[in-house]
Coordinates of C-alpha atoms in Angstrom, one line a residue:
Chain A
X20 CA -45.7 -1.4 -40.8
X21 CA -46.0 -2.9 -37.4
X22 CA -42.7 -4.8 -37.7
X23 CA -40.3 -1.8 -38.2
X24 CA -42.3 -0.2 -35.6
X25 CA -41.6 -2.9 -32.9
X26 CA -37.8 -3.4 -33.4
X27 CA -38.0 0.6 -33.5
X28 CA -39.2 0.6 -29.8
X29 CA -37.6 -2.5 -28.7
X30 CA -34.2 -1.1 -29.5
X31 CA -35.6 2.1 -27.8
X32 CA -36.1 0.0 -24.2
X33 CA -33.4 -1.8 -25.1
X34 CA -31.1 1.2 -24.6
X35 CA -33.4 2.5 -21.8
X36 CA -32.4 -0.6 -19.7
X37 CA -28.9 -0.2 -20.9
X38 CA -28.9 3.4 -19.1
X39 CA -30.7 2.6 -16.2
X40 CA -27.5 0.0 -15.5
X41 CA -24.8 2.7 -16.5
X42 CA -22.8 3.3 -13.8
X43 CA -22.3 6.6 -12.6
X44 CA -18.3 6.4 -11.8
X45 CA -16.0 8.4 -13.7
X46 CA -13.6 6.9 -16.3
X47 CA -10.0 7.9 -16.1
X48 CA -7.4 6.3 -18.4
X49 CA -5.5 3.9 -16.4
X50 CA -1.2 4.6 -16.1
X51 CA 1.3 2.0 -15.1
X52 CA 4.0 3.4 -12.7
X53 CA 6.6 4.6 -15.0
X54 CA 8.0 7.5 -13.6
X55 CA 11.9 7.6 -12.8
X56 CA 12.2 9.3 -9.8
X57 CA 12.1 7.1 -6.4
X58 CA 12.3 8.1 -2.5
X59 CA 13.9 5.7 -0.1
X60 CA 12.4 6.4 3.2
X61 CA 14.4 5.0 6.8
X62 CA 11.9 4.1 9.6
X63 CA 13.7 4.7 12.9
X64 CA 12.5 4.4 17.1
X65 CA 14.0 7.3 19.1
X66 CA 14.5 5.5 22.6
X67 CA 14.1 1.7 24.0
X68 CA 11.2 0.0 22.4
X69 CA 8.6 -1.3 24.5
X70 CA 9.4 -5.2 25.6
X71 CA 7.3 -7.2 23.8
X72 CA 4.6 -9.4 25.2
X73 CA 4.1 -13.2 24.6
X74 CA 1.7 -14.1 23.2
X75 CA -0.6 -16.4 24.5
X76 CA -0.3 -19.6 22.1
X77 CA -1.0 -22.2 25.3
X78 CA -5.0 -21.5 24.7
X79 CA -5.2 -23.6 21.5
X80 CA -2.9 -26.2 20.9
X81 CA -2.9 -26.4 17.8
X82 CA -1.2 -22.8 17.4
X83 CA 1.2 -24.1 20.4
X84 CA 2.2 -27.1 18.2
X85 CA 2.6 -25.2 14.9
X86 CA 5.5 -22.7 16.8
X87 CA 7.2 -26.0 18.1
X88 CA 6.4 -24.8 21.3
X89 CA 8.7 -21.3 21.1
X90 CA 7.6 -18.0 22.4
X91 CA 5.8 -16.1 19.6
X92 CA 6.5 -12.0 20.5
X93 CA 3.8 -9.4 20.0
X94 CA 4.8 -7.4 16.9
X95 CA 3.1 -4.4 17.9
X96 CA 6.5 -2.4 17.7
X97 CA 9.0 -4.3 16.4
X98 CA 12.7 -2.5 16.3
X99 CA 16.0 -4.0 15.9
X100 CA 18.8 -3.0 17.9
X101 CA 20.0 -0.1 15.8
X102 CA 16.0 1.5 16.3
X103 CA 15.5 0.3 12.8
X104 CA 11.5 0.1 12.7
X105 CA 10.0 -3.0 11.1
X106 CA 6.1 -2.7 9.6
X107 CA 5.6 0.6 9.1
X108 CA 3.7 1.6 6.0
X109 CA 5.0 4.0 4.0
X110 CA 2.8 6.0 1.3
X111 CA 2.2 8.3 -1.0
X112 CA -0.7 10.6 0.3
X113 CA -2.2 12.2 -2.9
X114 CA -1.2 11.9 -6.6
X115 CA -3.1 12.5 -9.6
X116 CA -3.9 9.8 -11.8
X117 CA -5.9 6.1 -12.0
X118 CA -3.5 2.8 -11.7
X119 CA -4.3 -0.3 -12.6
X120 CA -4.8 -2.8 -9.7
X121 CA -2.8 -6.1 -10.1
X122 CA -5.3 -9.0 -11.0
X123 CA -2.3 -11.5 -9.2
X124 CA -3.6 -11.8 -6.1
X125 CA -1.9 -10.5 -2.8
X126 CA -1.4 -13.4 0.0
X127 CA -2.5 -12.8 3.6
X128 CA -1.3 -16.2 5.2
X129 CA -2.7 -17.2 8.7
X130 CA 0.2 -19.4 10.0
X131 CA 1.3 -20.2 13.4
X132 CA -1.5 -18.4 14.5
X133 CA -0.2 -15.5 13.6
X134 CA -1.2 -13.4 10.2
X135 CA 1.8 -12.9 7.6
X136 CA 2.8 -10.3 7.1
X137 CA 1.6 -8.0 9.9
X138 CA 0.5 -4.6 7.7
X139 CA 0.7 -4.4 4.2
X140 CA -1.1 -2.1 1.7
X141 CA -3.1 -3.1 -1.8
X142 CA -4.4 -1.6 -4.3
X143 CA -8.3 -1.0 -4.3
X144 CA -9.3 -3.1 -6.1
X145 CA -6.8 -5.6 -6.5
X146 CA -8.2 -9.6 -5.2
X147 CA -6.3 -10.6 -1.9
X148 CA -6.5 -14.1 -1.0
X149 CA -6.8 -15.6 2.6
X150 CA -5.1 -18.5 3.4
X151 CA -5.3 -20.6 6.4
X152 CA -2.0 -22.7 7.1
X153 CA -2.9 -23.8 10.7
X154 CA -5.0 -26.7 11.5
X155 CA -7.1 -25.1 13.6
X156 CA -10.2 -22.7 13.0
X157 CA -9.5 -18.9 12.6
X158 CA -12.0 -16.2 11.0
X159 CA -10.7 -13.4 9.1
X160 CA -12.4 -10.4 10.1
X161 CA -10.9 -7.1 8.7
X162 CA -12.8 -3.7 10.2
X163 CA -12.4 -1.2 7.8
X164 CA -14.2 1.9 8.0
X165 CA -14.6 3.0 4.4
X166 CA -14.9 -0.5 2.9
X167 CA -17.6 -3.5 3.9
X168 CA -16.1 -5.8 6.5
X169 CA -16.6 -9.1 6.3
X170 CA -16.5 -12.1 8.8
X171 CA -15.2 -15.5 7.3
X172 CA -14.8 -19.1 9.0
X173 CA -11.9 -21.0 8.0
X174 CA -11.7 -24.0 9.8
X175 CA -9.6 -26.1 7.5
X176 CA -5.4 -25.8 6.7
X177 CA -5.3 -25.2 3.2
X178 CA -8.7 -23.2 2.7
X179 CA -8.4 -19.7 0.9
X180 CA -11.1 -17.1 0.3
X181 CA -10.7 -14.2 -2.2
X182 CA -11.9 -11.1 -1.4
X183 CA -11.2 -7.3 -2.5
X184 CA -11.5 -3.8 -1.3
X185 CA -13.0 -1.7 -3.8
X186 CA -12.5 1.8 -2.5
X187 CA -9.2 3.7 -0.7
X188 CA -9.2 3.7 2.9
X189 CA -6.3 4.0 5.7
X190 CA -5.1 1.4 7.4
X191 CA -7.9 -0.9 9.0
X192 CA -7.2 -3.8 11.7
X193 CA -8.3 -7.6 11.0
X194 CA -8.6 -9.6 13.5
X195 CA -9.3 -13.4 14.0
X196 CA -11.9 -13.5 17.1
X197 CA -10.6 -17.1 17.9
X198 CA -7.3 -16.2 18.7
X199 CA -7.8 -12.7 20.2
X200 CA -4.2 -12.0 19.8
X201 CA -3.9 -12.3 16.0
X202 CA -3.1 -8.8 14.5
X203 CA -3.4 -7.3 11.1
X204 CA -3.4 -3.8 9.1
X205 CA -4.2 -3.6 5.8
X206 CA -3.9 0.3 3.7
X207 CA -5.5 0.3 0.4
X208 CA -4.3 2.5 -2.1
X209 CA -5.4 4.3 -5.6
X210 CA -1.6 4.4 -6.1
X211 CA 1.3 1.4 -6.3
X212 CA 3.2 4.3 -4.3
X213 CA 3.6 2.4 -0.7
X214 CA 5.6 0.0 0.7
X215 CA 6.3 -1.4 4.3
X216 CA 9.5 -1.1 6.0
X217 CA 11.3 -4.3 6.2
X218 CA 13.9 -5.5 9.2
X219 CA 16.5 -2.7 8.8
X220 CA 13.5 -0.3 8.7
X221 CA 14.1 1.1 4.7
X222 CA 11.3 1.5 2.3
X223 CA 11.7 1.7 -1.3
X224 CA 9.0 4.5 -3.2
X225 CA 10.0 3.7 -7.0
X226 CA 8.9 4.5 -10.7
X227 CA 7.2 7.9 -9.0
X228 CA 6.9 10.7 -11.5
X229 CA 8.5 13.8 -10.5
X230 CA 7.0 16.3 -8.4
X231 CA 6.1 17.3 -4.7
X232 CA 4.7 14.8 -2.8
X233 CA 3.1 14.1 0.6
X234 CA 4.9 11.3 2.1
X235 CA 3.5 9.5 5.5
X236 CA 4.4 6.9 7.4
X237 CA 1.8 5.3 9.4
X238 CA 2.8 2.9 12.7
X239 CA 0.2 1.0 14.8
X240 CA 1.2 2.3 18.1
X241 CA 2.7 5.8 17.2
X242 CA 0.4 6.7 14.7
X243 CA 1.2 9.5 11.1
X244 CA 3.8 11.2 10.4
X245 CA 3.9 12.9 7.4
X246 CA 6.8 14.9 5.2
X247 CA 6.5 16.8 2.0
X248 CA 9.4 15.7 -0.8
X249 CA 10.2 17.0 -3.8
X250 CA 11.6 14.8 -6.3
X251 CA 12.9 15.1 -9.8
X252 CA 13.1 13.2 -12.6
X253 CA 15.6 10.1 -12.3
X254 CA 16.7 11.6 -8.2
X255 CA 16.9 9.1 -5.5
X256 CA 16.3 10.5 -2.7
X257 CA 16.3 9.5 1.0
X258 CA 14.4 10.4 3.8
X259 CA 14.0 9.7 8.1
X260 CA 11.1 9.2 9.4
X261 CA 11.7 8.9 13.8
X262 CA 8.9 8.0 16.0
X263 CA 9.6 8.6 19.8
X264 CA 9.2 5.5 22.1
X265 CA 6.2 5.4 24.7
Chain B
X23 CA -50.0 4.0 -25.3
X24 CA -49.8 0.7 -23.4
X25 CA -46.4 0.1 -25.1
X26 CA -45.3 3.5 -23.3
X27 CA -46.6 2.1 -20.0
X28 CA -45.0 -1.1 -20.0
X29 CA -41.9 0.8 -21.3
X30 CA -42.1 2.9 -18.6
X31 CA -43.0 0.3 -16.0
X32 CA -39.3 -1.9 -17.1
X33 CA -37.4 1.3 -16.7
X34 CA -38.4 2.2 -13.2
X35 CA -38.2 -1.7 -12.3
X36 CA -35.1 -2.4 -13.0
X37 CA -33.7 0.8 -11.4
X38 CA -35.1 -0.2 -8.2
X39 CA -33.6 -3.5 -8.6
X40 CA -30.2 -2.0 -9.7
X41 CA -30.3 0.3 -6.3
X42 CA -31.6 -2.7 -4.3
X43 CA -34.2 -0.4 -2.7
X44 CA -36.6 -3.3 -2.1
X45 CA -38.2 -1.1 0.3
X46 CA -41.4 1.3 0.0
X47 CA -41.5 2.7 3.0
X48 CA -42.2 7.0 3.7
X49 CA -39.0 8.0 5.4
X50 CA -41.2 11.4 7.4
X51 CA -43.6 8.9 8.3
X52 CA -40.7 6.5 9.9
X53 CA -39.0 9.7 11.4
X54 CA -41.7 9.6 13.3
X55 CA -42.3 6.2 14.5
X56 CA -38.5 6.1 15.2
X57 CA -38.6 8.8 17.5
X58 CA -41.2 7.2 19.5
X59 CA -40.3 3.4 19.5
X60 CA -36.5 3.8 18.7
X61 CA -34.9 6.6 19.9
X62 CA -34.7 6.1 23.2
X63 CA -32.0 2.7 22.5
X64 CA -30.7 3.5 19.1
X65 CA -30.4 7.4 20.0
X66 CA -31.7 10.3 18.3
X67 CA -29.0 10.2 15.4
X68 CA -28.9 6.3 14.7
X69 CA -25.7 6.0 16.6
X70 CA -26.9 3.2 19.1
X71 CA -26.1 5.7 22.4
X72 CA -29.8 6.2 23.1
X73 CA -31.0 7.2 26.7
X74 CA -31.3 3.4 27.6
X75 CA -28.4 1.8 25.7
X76 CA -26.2 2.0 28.9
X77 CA -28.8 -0.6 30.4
X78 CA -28.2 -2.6 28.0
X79 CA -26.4 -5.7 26.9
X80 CA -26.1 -6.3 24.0
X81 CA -25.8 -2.8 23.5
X82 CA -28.6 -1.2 20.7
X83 CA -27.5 -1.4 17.2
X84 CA -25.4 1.7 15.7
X85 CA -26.8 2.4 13.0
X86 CA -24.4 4.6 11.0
X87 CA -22.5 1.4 9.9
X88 CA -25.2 -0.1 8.1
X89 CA -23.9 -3.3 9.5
X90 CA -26.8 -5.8 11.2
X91 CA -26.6 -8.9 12.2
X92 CA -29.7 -10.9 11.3
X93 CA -29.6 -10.9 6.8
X94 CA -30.4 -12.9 4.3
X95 CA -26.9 -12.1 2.6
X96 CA -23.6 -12.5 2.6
X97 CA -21.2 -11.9 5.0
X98 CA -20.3 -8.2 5.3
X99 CA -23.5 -7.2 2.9
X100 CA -26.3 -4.8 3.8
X101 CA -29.4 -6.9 5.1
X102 CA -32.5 -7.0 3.2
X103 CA -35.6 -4.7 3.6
X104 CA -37.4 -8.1 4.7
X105 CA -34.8 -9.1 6.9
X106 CA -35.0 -5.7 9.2
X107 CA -38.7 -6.7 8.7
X108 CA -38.3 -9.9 10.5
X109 CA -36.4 -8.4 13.1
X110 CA -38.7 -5.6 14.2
X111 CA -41.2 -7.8 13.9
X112 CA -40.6 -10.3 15.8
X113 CA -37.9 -8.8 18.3
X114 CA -34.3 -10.4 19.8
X115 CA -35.2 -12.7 22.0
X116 CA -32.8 -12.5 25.8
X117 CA -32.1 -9.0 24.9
X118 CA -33.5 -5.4 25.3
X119 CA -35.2 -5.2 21.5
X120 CA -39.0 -6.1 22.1
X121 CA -41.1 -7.7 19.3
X122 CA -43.3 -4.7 17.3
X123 CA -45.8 -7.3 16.2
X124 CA -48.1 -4.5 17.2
X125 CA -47.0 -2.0 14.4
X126 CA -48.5 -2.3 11.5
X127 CA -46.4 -3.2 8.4
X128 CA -46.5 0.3 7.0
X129 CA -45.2 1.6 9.8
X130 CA -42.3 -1.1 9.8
X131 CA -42.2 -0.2 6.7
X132 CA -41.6 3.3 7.0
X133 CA -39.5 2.7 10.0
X134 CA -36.8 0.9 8.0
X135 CA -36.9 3.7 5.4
X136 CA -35.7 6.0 8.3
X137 CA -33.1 4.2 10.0
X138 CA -31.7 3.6 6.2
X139 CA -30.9 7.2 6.6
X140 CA -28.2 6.7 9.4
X141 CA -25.7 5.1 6.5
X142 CA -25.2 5.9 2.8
X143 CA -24.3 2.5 2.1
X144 CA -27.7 2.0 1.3
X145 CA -27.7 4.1 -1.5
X146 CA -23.8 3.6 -2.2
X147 CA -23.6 -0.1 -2.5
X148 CA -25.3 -3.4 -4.6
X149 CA -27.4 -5.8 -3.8
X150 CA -26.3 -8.8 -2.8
X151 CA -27.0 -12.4 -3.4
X152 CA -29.4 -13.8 -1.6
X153 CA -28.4 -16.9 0.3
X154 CA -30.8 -20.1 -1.0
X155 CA -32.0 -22.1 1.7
X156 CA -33.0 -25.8 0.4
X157 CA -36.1 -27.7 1.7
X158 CA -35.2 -28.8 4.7
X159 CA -34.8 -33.0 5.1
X160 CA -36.4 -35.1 7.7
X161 CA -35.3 -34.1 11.2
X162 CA -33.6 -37.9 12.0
X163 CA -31.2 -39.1 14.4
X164 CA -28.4 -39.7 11.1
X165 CA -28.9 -36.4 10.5
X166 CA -28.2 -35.0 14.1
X167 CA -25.1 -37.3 14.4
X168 CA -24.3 -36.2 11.1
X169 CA -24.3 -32.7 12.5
X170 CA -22.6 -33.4 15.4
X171 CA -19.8 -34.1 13.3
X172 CA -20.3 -30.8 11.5
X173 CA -20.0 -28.8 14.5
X174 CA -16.7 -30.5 15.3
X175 CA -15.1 -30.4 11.6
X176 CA -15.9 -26.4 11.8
X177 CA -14.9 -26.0 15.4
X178 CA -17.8 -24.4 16.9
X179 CA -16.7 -25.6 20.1
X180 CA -13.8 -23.2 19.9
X181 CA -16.4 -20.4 21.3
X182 CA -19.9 -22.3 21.8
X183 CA -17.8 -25.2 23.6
X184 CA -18.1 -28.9 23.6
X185 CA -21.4 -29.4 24.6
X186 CA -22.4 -25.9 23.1
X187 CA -23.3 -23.6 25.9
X188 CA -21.1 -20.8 25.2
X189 CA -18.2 -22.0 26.9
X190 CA -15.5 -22.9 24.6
X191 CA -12.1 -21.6 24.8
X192 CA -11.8 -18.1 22.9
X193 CA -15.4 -17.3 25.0
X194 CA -13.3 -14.8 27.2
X195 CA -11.6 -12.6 24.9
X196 CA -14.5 -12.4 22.5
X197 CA -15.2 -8.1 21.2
X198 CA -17.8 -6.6 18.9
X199 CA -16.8 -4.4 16.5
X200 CA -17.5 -1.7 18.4
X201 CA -15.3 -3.0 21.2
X202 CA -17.6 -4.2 23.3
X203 CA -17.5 -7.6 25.2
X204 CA -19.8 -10.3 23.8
X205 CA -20.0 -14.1 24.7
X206 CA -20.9 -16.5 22.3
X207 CA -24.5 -17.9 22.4
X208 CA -25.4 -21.2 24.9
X209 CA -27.2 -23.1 22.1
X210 CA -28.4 -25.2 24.8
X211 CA -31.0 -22.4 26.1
X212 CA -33.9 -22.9 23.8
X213 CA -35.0 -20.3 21.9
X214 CA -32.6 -18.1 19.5
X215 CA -32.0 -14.4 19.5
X216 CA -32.6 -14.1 16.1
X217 CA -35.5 -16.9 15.4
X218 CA -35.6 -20.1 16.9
X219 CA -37.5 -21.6 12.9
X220 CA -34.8 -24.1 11.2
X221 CA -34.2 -21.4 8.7
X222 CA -33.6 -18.7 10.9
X223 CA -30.8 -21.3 12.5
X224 CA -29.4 -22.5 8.8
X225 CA -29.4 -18.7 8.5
X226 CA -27.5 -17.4 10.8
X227 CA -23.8 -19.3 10.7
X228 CA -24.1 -19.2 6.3
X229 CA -24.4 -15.9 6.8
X230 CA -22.6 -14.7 9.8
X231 CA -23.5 -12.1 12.0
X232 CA -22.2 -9.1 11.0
X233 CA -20.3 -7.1 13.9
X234 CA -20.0 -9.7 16.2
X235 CA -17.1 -12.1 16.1
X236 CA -19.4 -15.0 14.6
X237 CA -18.5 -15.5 11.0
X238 CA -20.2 -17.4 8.0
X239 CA -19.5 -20.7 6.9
X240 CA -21.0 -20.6 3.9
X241 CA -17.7 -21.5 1.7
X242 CA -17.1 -24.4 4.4
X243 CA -20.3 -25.6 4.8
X244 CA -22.1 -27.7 2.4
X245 CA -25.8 -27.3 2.4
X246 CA -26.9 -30.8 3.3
X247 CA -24.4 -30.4 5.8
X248 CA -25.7 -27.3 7.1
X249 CA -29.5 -28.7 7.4
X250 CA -27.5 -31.7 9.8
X251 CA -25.9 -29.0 12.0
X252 CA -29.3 -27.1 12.4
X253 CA -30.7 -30.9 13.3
X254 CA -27.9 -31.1 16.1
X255 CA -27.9 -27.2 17.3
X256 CA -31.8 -28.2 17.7
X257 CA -30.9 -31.7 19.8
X258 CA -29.1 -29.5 22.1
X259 CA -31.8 -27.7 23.9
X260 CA -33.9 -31.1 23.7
X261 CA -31.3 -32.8 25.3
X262 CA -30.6 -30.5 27.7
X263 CA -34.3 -30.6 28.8
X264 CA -34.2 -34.5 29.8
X265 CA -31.0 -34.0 31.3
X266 CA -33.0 -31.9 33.6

């Protein structure tokens, strides 16, 4: 009798400990981005674009040395000479639904001091590995508000750290403290719907489902804009987004 | 009967390990030691804008962030309940935070229970790992040469400079994450702000110091390696001393 009556409760804490480490999260089927509709967004600067500092490469040699000893710009705005605006991240505000995030890591390179690329956007989620290319110390320090921040030493060229941001938030700076001037802005995403605009300023939105969506574009220096699009199944369809020059 | 009990007892322990609420402290109890001890830095609502924080420098922890410098974690992760211990305890030595040796522990205790109020990333997030600190070797001149070495293969001298008295080159431009100016520390002045033991040293670049520009080594640095820097951060203020 007592041994039916100890695998009995056994199985009973068992399941007890079980719940206790249940998390509490929602479950929502996960969707890959199959949709057919897509929205082509143009980044444009109304007026001259502010002249871009240089940066100050002279206080560590080694970053001096890795940009053969060229002027390295400020890419706080940076607009060809059409307007076209480079590195704005474009997004999808809202949309129903849970996407999977990518297990293949997204690449944040530190190289020639500076971080490539300058803004991007993941998905929560989804690992993105640090790399240091520059034979000098930096630390990766991303802020983020909604996320934990972190604060990692990388003194060696070729060291990478993985890390990953569980939990949607807006674009967040990063900074390395060594070299004050080295920028970053990451956006993290429950969506694959964002993208950042390259040199002619375009953005490519694809595989969206059909509907209205809010669309906004966010600058580091100019801030949101936002526009509401309807697309339809299979439509291509092109917006302008035009931030004025301060 | 005593089945149910130790039953019982498992549950509720391993929910308070799952929440990482290694703390046991009365939160109305704390309200009330904060607003007598605290407030007047950290402010009435956690945010570090107290009646005396513009008097300060370092300016008094915001507490909304749930961000602290001085853990027994990881890099980025919530301190433990011990590790706030240790720092109201025993204060921040060269700033405004005094030591409150004098509290008891319950109302430490209590205390921390109330200033985990200010963020819900205390009852949002895991616990983290907590970093293992070896037995420390003999304290030898290999080892300090040893860690001499260290402290130039991780470029520490980029912000504590050369001869580690806060003077390296990035020292000028240096920001906390709340903006504010901050200099790196001058190893060379004895005693440390947050513990001056060889564990509170071996501590503090594994782990960082979150929201502050100084960031953890602990993927970089070996830990027979680290116990050789801590030897050679500790030769610093000795050498200074006969250099005088």
């Amino acid at each position: 009798m007592r041994r039916p009556y100890f695998v009995l409760m056994m199985t009973f804490v068992t399941g007890l400990i079980a719940y206790s480490f249940q998390a509490t999260y929602p479950v929502h089927a996960a969707q890959s981005p199959s949709g057919t509709a897509r929205i082509i967004a143009k980044v444009v600067l109304n007026g001259k674009a502010p002249v871009a500092g240089r940066l100050p490469m002279g206080a560590d040699p080694a970053c001096l040395t890795q940009n053969g000893g060229k002027a390295v710009l400020d890419p706080t705005v940076e607009a060809d000479a059409n307007g076209n605006l480079k590195d704005v991240l474009v997004y999808v505000k809202d949309i129903v639904g849970s996407y999977p995030a990518p297990t293949t890591p997204f690449t944040l390179d530190q190289s020639g001091c500076m971080y490539k690329p300058h803004v991007f956007g993941v998905i929560a989620g989804q690992p993105v590995e640090i790399l240091n290319s520059d034979p000098t110390l930096h630390n990766i320090h991303p802020l983020p508000r909604v996320n934990p921040g972190f604060n990692i030493g990388q003194p060696v060229k070729g060291l990478k750290s993985i890390k990953t941001f569980a939990k949607p938030e807006a674009p967040f700076h990063v900074r390395c403290d060594v070299h004050g001037w080295m920028s970053a802005y990451i956006g993290v995403f429950s969506h694959p719907f964002f993208g950042v605009s390259n040199d002619t300023g375009q953005v490519e939105l694809k595989n969206l489902p059909a509907g209205t969506f809010q669309i906004q574009a966010w600058q580091e220096k100019y801030g949101i804009q936002t526009q509401s699009v309807t697309v339809a199944a299979g439509e291509s369809k092109e917006i302008v987004f035009t931030f004025k020059a301060q | 009967m005593r089945f149910a009990i130790v039953v019982l007892f498992l549950c509720m322990a391993t929910r308070i390990l799952a929440s990482g609420a290694d703390n046991v402290g009365n939160r109305d109890h704390g309200k009330i030691v904060y607003e007598r001890y605290c407030m007047t830095c950290h402010g009435e609502r956690g945010n570090g804008a107290g009646e005396f924080a513009p008097y300060t420098n370092p300016k008094p922890r915001d507490f909304r962030k749930g961000t602290f410098k001085w853990r027994s974690t990881p890099s980025g992760s919530l301190p433990l309940v011990s590790d706030l211990e240790r720092t109201i305890r025993e204060g921040v030595y060269w700033t405004a935070m005094p030591s409150f040796f004098v509290l008891n522990p319950r109302a430490r205790a209590d205390v921390i229970a109330y200033l985990q109020s200010f963020s819900d990333r205390w009852t949002s997030e895991q616990p983290a790992p907590l970093l293992v600190i070896p037995p420390e070797p003999a304290n030898t001149s290999a080892s300090v040469q040893r860690g001499r070495d260290v402290y130039e293969a991780q470029s520490c001298a980029k912000c504590h400079g050369d001869q580690g008295m806060g003077d390296g080159e990035s020292s000028k431009t240096l920001v906390d994450d709340w903006g504010n100016p901050i200099v790196p520390f001058d190893l060379t002045k004895g005693h440390m702000k947050g513990g001056s033991s060889s564990e509170d040293l071996y501590r503090v670049f594994m782990t960082g110091l979150n929201g502050t520009p100084m960031p953890s080594f602990s993927d970089t640095i070996k830990p027979d390696e680290a116990w050789d820097l801590v030897h050679y951060i500790q030769s610093l203020n000795a050498q200074n001393r006969r250099q005088k």
